[in-house]
Coordinates of C-alpha atoms (C1' of nucleotides) in Angstrom, one line a residue:
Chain A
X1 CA 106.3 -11.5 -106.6
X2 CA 105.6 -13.1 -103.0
X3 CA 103.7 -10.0 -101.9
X4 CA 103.7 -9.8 -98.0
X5 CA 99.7 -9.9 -97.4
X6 CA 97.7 -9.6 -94.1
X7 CA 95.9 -13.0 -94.2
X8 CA 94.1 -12.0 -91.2
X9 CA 91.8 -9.8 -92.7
X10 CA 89.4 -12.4 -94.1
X11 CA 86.1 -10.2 -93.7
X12 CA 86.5 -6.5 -92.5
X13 CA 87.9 -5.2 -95.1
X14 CA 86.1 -2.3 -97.7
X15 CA 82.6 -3.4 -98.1
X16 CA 83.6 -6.9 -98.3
X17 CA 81.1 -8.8 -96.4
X18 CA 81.7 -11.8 -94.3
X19 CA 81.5 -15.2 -96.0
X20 CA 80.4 -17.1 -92.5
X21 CA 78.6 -15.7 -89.8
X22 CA 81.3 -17.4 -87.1
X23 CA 84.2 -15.4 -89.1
X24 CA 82.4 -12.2 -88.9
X25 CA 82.0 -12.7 -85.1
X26 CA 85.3 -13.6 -84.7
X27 CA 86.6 -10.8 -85.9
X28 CA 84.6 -8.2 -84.9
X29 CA 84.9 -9.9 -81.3
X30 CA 88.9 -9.8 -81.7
X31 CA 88.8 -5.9 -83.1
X32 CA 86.1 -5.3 -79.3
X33 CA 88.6 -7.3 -77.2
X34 CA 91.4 -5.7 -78.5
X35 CA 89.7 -2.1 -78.6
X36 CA 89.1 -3.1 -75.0
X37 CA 85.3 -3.4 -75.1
X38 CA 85.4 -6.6 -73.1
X39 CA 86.8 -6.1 -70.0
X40 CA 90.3 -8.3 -69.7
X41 CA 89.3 -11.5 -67.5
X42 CA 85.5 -11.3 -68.1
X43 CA 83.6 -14.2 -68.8
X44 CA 82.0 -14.5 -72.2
X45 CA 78.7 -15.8 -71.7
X46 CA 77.5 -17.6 -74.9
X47 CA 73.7 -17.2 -75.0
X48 CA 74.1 -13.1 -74.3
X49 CA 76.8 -12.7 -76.5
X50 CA 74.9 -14.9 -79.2
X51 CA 71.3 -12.8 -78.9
X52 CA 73.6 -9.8 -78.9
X53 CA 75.0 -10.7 -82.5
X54 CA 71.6 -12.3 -83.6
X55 CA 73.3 -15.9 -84.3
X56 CA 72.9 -19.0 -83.1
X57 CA 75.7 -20.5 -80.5
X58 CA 77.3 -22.4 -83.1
X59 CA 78.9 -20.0 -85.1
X60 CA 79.2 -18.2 -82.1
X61 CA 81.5 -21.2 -80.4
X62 CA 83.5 -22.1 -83.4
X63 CA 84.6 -17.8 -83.5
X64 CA 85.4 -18.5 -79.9
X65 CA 87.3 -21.6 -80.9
X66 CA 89.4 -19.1 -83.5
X67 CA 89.8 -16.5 -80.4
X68 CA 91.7 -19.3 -78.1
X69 CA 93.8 -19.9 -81.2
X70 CA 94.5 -15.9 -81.4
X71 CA 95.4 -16.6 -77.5
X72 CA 92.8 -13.8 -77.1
X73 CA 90.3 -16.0 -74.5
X74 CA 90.9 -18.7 -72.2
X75 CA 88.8 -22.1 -72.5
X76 CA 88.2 -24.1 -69.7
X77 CA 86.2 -27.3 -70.0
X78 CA 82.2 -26.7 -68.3
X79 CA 83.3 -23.4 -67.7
X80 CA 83.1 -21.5 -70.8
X81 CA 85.5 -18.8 -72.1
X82 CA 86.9 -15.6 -70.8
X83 CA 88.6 -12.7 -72.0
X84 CA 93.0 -13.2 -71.8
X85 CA 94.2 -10.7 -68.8
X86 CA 97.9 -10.4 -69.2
X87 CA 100.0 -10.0 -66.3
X88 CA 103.2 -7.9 -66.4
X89 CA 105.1 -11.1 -66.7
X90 CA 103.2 -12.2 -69.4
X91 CA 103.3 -8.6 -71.6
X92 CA 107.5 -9.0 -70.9
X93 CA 107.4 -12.6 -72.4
X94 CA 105.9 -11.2 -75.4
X95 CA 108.1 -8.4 -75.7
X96 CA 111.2 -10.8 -75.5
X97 CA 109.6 -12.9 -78.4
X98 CA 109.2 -9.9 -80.2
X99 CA 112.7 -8.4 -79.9
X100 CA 114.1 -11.1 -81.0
X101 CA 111.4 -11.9 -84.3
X102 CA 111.8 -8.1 -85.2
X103 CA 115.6 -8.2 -85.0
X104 CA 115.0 -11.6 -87.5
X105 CA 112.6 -9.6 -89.3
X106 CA 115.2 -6.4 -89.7
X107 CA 118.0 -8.8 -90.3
X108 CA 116.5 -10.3 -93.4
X109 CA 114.6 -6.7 -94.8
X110 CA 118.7 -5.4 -94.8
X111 CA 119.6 -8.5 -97.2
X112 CA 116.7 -7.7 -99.5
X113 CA 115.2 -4.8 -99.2
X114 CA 115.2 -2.7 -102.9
X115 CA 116.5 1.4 -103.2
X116 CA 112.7 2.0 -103.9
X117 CA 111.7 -0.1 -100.6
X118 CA 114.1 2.2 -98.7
X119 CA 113.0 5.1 -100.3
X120 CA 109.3 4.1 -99.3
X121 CA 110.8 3.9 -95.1
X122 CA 112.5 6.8 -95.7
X123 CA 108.7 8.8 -97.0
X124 CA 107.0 7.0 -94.1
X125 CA 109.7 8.7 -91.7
X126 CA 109.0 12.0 -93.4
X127 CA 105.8 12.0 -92.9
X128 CA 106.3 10.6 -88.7
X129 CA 108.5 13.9 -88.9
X130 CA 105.5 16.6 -89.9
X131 CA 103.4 15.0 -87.9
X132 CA 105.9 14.8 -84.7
X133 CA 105.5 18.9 -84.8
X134 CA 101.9 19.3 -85.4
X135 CA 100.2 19.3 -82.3
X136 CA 99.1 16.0 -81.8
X137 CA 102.2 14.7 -83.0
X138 CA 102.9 12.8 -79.9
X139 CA 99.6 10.6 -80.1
X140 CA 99.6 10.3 -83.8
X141 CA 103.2 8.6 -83.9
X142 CA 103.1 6.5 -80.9
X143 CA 100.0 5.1 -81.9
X144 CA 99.5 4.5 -85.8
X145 CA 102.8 5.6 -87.3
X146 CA 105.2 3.5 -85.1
X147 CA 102.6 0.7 -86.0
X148 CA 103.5 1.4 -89.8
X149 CA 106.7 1.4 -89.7
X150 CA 107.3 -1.5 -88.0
X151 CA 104.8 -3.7 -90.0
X152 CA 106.9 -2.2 -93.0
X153 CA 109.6 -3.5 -91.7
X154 CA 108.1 -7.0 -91.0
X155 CA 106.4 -7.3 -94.3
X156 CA 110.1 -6.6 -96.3
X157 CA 111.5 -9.6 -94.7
X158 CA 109.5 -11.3 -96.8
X159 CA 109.2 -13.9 -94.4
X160 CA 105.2 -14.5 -94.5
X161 CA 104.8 -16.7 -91.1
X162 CA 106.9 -14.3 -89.6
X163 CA 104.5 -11.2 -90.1
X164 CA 101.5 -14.0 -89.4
X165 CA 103.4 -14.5 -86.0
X166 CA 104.1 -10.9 -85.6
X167 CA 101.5 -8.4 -87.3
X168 CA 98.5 -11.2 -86.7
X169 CA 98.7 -12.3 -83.5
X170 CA 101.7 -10.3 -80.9
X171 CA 101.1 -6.8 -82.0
X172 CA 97.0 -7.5 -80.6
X173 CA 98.3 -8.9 -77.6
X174 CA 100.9 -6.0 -76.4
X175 CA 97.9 -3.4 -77.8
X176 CA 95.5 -5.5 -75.1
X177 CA 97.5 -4.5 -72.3
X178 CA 98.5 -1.0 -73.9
X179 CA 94.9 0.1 -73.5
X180 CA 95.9 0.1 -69.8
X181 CA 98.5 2.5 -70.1
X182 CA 96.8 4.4 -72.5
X183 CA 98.8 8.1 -72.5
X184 CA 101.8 6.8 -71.1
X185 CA 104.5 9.7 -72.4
X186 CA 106.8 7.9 -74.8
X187 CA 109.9 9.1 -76.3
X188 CA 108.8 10.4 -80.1
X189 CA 111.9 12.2 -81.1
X190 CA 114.1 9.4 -79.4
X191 CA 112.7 6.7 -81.3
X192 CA 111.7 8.9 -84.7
X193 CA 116.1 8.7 -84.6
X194 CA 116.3 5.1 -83.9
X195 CA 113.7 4.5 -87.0
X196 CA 116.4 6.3 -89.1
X197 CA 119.3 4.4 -87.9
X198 CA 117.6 1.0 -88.5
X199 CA 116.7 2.5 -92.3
X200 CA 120.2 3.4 -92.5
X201 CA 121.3 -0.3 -91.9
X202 CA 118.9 -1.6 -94.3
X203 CA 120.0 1.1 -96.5
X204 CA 123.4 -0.2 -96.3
X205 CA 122.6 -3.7 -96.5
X206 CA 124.2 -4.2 -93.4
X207 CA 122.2 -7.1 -91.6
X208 CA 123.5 -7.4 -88.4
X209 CA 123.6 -3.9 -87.6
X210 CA 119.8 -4.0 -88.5
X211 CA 119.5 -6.6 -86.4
X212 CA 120.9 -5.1 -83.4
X213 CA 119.5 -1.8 -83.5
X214 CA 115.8 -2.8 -83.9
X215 CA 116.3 -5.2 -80.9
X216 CA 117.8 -2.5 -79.0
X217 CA 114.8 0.2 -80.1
X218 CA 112.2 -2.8 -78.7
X219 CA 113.9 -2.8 -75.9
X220 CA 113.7 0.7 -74.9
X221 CA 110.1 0.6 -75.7
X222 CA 110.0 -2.7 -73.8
X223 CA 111.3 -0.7 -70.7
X224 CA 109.0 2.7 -70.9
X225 CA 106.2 0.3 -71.3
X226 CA 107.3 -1.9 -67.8
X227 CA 107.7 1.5 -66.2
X228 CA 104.6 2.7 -67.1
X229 CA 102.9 -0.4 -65.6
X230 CA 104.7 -0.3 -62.9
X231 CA 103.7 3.3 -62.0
X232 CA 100.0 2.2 -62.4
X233 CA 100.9 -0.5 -60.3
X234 CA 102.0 2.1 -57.5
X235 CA 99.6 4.2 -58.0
X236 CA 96.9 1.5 -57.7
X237 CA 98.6 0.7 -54.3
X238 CA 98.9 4.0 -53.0
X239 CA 95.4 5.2 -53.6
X240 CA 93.9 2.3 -52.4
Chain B
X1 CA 108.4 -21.8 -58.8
X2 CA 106.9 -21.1 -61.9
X3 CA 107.6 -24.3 -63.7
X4 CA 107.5 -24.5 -67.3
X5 CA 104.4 -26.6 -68.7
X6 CA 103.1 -28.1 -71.8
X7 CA 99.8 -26.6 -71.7
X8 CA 99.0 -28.5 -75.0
X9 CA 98.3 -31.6 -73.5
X10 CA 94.9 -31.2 -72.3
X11 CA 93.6 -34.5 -72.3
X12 CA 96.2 -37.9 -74.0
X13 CA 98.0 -38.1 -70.9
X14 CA 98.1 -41.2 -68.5
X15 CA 94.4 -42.2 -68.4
X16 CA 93.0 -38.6 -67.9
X17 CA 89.8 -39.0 -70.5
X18 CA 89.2 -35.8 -72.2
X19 CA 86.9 -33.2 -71.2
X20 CA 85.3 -32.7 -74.1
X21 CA 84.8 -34.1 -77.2
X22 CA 85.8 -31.4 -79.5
X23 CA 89.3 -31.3 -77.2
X24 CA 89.7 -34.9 -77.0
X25 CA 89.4 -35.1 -81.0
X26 CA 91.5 -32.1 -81.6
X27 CA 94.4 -33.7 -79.9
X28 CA 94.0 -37.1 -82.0
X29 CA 93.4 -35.1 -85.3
X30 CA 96.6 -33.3 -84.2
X31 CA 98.8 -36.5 -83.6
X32 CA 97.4 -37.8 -86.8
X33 CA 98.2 -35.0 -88.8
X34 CA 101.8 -34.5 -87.6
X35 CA 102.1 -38.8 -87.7
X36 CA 101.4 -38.4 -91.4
X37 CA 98.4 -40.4 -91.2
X38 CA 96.6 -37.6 -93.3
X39 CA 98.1 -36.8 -96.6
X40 CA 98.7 -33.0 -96.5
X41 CA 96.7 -31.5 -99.0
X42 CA 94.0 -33.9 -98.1
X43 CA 90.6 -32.2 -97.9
X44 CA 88.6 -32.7 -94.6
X45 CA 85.2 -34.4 -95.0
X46 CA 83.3 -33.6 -91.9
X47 CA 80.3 -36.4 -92.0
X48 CA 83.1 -39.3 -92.7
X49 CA 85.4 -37.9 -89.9
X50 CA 82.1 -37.3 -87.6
X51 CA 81.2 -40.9 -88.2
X52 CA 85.3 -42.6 -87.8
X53 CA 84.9 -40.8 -84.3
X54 CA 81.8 -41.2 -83.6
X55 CA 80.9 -38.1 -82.7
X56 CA 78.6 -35.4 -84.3
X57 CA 79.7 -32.3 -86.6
X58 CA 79.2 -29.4 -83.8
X59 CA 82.2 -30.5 -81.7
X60 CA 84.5 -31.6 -85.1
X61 CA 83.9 -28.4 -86.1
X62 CA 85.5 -26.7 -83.4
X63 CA 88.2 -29.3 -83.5
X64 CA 88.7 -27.9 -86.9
X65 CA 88.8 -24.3 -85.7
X66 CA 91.3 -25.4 -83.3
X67 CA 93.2 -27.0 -85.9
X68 CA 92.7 -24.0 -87.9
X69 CA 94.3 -22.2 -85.4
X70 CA 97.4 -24.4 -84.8
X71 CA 98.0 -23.6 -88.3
X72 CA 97.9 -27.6 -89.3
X73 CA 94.6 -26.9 -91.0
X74 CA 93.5 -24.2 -93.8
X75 CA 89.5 -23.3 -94.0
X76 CA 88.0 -21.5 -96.8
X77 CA 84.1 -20.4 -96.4
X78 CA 82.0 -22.8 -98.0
X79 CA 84.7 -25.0 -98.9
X80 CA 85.9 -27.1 -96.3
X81 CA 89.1 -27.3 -94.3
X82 CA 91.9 -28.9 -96.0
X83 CA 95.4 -30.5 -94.2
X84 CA 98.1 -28.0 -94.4
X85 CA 100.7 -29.0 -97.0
X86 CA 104.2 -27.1 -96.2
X87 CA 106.2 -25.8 -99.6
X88 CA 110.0 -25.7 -99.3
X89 CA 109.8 -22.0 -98.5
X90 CA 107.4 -22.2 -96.1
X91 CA 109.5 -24.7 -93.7
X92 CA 112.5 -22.1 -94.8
X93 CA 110.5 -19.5 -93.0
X94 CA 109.8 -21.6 -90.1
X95 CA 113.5 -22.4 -89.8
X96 CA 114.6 -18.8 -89.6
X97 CA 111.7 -18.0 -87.2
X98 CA 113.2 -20.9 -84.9
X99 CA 117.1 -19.9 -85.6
X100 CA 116.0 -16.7 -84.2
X101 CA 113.6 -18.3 -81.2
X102 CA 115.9 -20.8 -80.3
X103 CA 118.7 -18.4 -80.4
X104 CA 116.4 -16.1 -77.7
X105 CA 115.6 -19.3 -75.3
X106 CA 119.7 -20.2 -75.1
X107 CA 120.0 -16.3 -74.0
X108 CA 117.5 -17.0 -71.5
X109 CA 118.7 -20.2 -70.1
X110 CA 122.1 -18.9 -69.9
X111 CA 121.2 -15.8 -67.5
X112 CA 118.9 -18.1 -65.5
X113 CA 119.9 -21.8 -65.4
X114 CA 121.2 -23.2 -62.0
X115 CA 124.0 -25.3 -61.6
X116 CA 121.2 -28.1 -61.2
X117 CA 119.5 -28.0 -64.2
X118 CA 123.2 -27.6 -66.5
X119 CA 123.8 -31.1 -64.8
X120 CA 120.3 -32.2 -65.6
X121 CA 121.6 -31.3 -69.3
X122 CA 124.3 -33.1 -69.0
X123 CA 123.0 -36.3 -67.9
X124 CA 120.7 -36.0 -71.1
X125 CA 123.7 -35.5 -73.0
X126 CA 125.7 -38.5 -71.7
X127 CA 122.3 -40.5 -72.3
X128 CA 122.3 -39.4 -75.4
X129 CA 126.0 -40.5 -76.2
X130 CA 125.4 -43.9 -74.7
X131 CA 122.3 -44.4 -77.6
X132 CA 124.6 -43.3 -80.4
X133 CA 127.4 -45.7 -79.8
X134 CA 124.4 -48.4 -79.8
X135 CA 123.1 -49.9 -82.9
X136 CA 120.1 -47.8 -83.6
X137 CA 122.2 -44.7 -82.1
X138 CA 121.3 -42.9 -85.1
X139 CA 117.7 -42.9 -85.3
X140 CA 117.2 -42.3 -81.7
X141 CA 119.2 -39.2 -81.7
X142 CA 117.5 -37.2 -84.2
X143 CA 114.5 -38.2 -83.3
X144 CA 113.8 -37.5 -79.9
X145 CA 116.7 -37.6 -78.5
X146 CA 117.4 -34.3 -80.2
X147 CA 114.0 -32.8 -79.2
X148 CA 114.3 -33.8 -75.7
X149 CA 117.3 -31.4 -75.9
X150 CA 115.4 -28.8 -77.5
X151 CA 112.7 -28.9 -75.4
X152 CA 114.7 -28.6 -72.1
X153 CA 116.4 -25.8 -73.4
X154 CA 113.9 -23.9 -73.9
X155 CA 112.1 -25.0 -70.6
X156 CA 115.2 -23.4 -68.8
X157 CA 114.1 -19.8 -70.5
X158 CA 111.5 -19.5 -68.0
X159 CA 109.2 -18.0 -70.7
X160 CA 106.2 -19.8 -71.4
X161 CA 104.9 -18.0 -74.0
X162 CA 108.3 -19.0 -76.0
X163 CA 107.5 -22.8 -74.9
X164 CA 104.4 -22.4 -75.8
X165 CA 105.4 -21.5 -79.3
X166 CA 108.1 -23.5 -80.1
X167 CA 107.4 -26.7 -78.5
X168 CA 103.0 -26.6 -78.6
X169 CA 103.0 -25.1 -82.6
X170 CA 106.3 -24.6 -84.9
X171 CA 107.9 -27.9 -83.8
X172 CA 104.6 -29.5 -84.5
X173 CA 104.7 -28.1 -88.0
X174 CA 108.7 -29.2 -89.1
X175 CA 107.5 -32.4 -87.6
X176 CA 105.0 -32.5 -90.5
X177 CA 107.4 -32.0 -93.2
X178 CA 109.6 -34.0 -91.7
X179 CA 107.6 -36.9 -92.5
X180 CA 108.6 -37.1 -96.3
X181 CA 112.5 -36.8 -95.3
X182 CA 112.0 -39.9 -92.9
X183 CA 115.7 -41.2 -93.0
X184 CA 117.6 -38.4 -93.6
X185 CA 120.9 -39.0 -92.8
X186 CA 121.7 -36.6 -90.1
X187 CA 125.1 -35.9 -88.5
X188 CA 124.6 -37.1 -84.9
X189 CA 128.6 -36.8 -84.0
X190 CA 128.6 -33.3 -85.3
X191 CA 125.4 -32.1 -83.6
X192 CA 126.4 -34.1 -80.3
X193 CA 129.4 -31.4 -80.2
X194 CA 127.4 -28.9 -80.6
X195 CA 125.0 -29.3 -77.9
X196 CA 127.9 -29.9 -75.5
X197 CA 129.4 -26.2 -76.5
X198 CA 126.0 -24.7 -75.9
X199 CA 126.0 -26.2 -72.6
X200 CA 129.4 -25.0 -72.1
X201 CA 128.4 -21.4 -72.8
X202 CA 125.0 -21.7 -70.6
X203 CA 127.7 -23.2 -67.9
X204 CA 129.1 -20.4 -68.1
X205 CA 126.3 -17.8 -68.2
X206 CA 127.7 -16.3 -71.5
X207 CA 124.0 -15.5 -72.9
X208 CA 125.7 -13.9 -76.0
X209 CA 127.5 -17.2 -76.9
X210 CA 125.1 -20.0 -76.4
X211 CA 122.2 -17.7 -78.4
X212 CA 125.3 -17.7 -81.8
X213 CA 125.6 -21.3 -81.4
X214 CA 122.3 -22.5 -80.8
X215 CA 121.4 -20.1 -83.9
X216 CA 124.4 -21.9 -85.8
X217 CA 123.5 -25.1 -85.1
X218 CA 120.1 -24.6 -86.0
X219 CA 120.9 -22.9 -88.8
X220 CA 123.4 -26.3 -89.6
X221 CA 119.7 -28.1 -89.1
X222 CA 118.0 -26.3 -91.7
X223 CA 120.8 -26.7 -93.9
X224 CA 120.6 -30.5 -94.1
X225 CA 117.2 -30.8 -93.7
X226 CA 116.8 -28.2 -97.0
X227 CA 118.9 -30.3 -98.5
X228 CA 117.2 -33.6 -98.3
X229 CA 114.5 -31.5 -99.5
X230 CA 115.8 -30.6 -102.6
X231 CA 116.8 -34.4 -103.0
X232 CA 113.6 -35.5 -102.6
X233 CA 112.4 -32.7 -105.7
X234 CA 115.2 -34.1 -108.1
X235 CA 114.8 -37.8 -107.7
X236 CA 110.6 -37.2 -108.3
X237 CA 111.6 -35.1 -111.3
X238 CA 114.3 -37.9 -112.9
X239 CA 112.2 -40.6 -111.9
X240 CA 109.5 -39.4 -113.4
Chain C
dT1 C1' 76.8 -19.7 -35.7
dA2 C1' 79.3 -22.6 -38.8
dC3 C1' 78.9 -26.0 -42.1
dA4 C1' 77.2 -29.6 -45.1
dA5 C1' 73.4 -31.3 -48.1
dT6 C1' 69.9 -30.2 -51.3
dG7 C1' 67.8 -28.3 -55.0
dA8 C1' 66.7 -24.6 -58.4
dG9 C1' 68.5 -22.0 -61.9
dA10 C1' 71.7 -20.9 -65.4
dT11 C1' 75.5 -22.3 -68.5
dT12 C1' 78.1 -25.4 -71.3
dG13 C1' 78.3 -29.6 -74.3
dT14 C1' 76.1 -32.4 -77.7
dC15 C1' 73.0 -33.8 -81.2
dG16 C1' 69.9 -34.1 -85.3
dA17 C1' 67.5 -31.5 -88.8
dC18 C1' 67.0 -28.0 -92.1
dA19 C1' 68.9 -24.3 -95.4
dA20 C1' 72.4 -22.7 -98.5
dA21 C1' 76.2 -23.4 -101.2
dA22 C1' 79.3 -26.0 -104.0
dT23 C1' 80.3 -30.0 -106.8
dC24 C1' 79.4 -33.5 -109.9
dT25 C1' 76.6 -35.7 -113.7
dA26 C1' 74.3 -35.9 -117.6
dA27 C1' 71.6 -34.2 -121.1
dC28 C1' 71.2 -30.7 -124.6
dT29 C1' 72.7 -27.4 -128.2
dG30 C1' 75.8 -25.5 -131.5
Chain D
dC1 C1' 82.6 -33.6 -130.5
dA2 C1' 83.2 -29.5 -127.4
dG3 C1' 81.0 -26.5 -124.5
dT4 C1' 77.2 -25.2 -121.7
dT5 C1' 73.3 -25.5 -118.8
dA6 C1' 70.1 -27.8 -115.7
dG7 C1' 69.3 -30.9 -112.3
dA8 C1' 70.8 -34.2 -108.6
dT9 C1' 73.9 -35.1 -104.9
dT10 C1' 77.0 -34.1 -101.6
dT11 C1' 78.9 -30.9 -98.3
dT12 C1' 79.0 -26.9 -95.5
dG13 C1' 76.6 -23.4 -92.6
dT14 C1' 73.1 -22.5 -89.2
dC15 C1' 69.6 -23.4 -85.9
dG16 C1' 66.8 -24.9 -82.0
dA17 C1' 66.3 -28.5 -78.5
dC18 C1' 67.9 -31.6 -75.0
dA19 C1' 71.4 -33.5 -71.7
dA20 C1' 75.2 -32.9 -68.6
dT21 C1' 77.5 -29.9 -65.6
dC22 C1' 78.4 -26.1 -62.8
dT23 C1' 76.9 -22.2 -59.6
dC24 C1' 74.7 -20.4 -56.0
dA25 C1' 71.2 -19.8 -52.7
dT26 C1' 68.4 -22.1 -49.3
dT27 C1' 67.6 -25.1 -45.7
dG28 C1' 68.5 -28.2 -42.1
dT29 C1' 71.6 -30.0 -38.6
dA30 C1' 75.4 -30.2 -35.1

DNA sequence: TACAATGAGATTGTCGACAAAATCTAACTG
DNA sequence: CAGTTAGATTTTGTCGACAATCTCATTGTA
């Protein structure tokens, strides 16, 4: 009933090949941008690109078209396209937005998340904790298993333009300008107990709380993540 | 410094003729769409639209994307693009994702607004009082009357990524559903009190406060508007 | 030497035509 | 008469070519 579903993989998926050559593009030229293939602020130049993917520059506008939408690339009229560079001000807007969307998104999980859907976070957060004390428990959980849990999260509010807004299009963004600060330490144990707090709330059907302790876990990963640009920032200026 | 700008308007402003064709017909597909000029559900038919603009299919079709990526249109692959048509729960979703939005822009504006811009708001407000005690007070008010309100608000957040949001894509979208519930009754003394108690608390640079009422009053919004909605449903179903 | 005008090259914007797919119609079969 | 299949028509997807614009180097002049 109402399953949560990731809409935005139309094409990439198992096997499943494209059904138009400008979706394909598109999202293998989101997956490169966000990998950080294209260099953030580089132009896109249409007939290179196009002979690289052997299509025409049709398809090849209308995926860049769908990019601009993503608020991946920047149009400008007679000047063609080029890769989004976010500054720090930009990467804290987002991380306001999304404080606020996954405190929504934690409010509504607590009013109706099921026992087995908490018993499902609470196996996610298991498995975060064996792989905290293997050896590259650090990487592992800052990278894909914080990811899981929070889409988890998202997709039990039920709320289906909500994990659009979130999973689809802000998580891409904040992982564009987290290729930057690529190692930066983190704080595994110190969240892996925040994760169990918020489950806790949800457990306990207790919205509010939910509410306030996801937007208070973003915001301590909203803060590492300034400092660590900052430090790059410093350390740019100070080589230089 | 860093004014707050509505990026969307590329091209219908005073006199400025569009840059390009597929922007200048995005922007009048877009204000046709939320007018209500195109039934939602409506498929798109790409030679006839081509044609009524006079224009060829390459730079529609990128209009489309655009569309596509404003959320006001749906594609499927070999199928066409069809006008978005919004259920109950989906502008349910979109109300909570604004509650929450809204709620984050009143924070905002209450750490950052000056003493200027709360009397700029104020002014607004007393315009606004003038138009309801007039004859067509009520229609005014809730239409844009209430939006202007909206709009500075969340100008005042000094996050442009939120405007952007907000004001360029979700208020586009209630807009569109709005359409059907054309004379809903409204409650312009009520929400007139309320904006002057958010002001009150942004006055006052109580972030805490004006976020809980802006949520409340929104919250008040999609109330009414939800009803109407549900109106609408039983007088097509007894009617029929 | 500094600076503006000019022109060549490259890039974006637009178009019409063709190919592939879907839809509709109508005839055919059980 | 219902259902299915085959063909015709419409619509979408893709391509290559041309026009408009921008960029940049070169040249000429003060």
């Amino acid at each position: 009933m109402s399953e949560i579903v990731d809409r935005s993989a139309k094409s990439n998926a198992a096997g499943v090949k494209a059904q138009t050559l400008a979706d394909d593009v598109f999202s293998q030229m989101r997956d490169a941008i966000v990998r950080g293939d294209f260099e953030p602020g580089s132009k896109i130049n249409e007939p290179q690109l196009a002979a690289q993917y052997g299509i025409s520059r049709g398809p090849l506008r209308e995926a860049i078209r769908r990019l601009e939408g993503a608020k991946l690339v920047e149009i400008k009229p007679n000047a063609g396209a080029k890769v989004i560079s976010l500054k720090k001000s930009q990467a804290f807007e987002i991380y306001e937005i999304r404080e606020s969307l996954e405190g929504l998104a934690c409010r509504l999980a607590a009013r109706k998340a099921s026992s087995e859907d908490c018993l499902k976070l609470r196996d996610l957060l298991a498995a975060h904790e064996a792989q905290i004390q293997s050896e590259d428990g650090r990487l592992y959980y800052q990278k894909a298993g914080d990811l899981d849990f929070h889409y988890q999260i998202v997709s039990l509010s039920r709320n289906q333009r909500l994990f659009d807004l979130l999973c689809g299009e802000l998580y891409h963004l904040l992982r564009l300008c987290r290729v930057k600060t690529s190692s930066q330490p983190s704080r595994p144990e110190q969240a892996f107990k925040e994760h169990h707090h918020i489950v806790d709330a949800i457990e306990h059907g207790d919205a509010e709380l939910a509410d306030i302790l996801m937007r208070r876990h973003i915001a301590s990963a909203k803060n590492t993540f300034i400092n660590a640009l900052n430090q790059i920032d410093e350390e740019l200026s100070s080589g230089d």
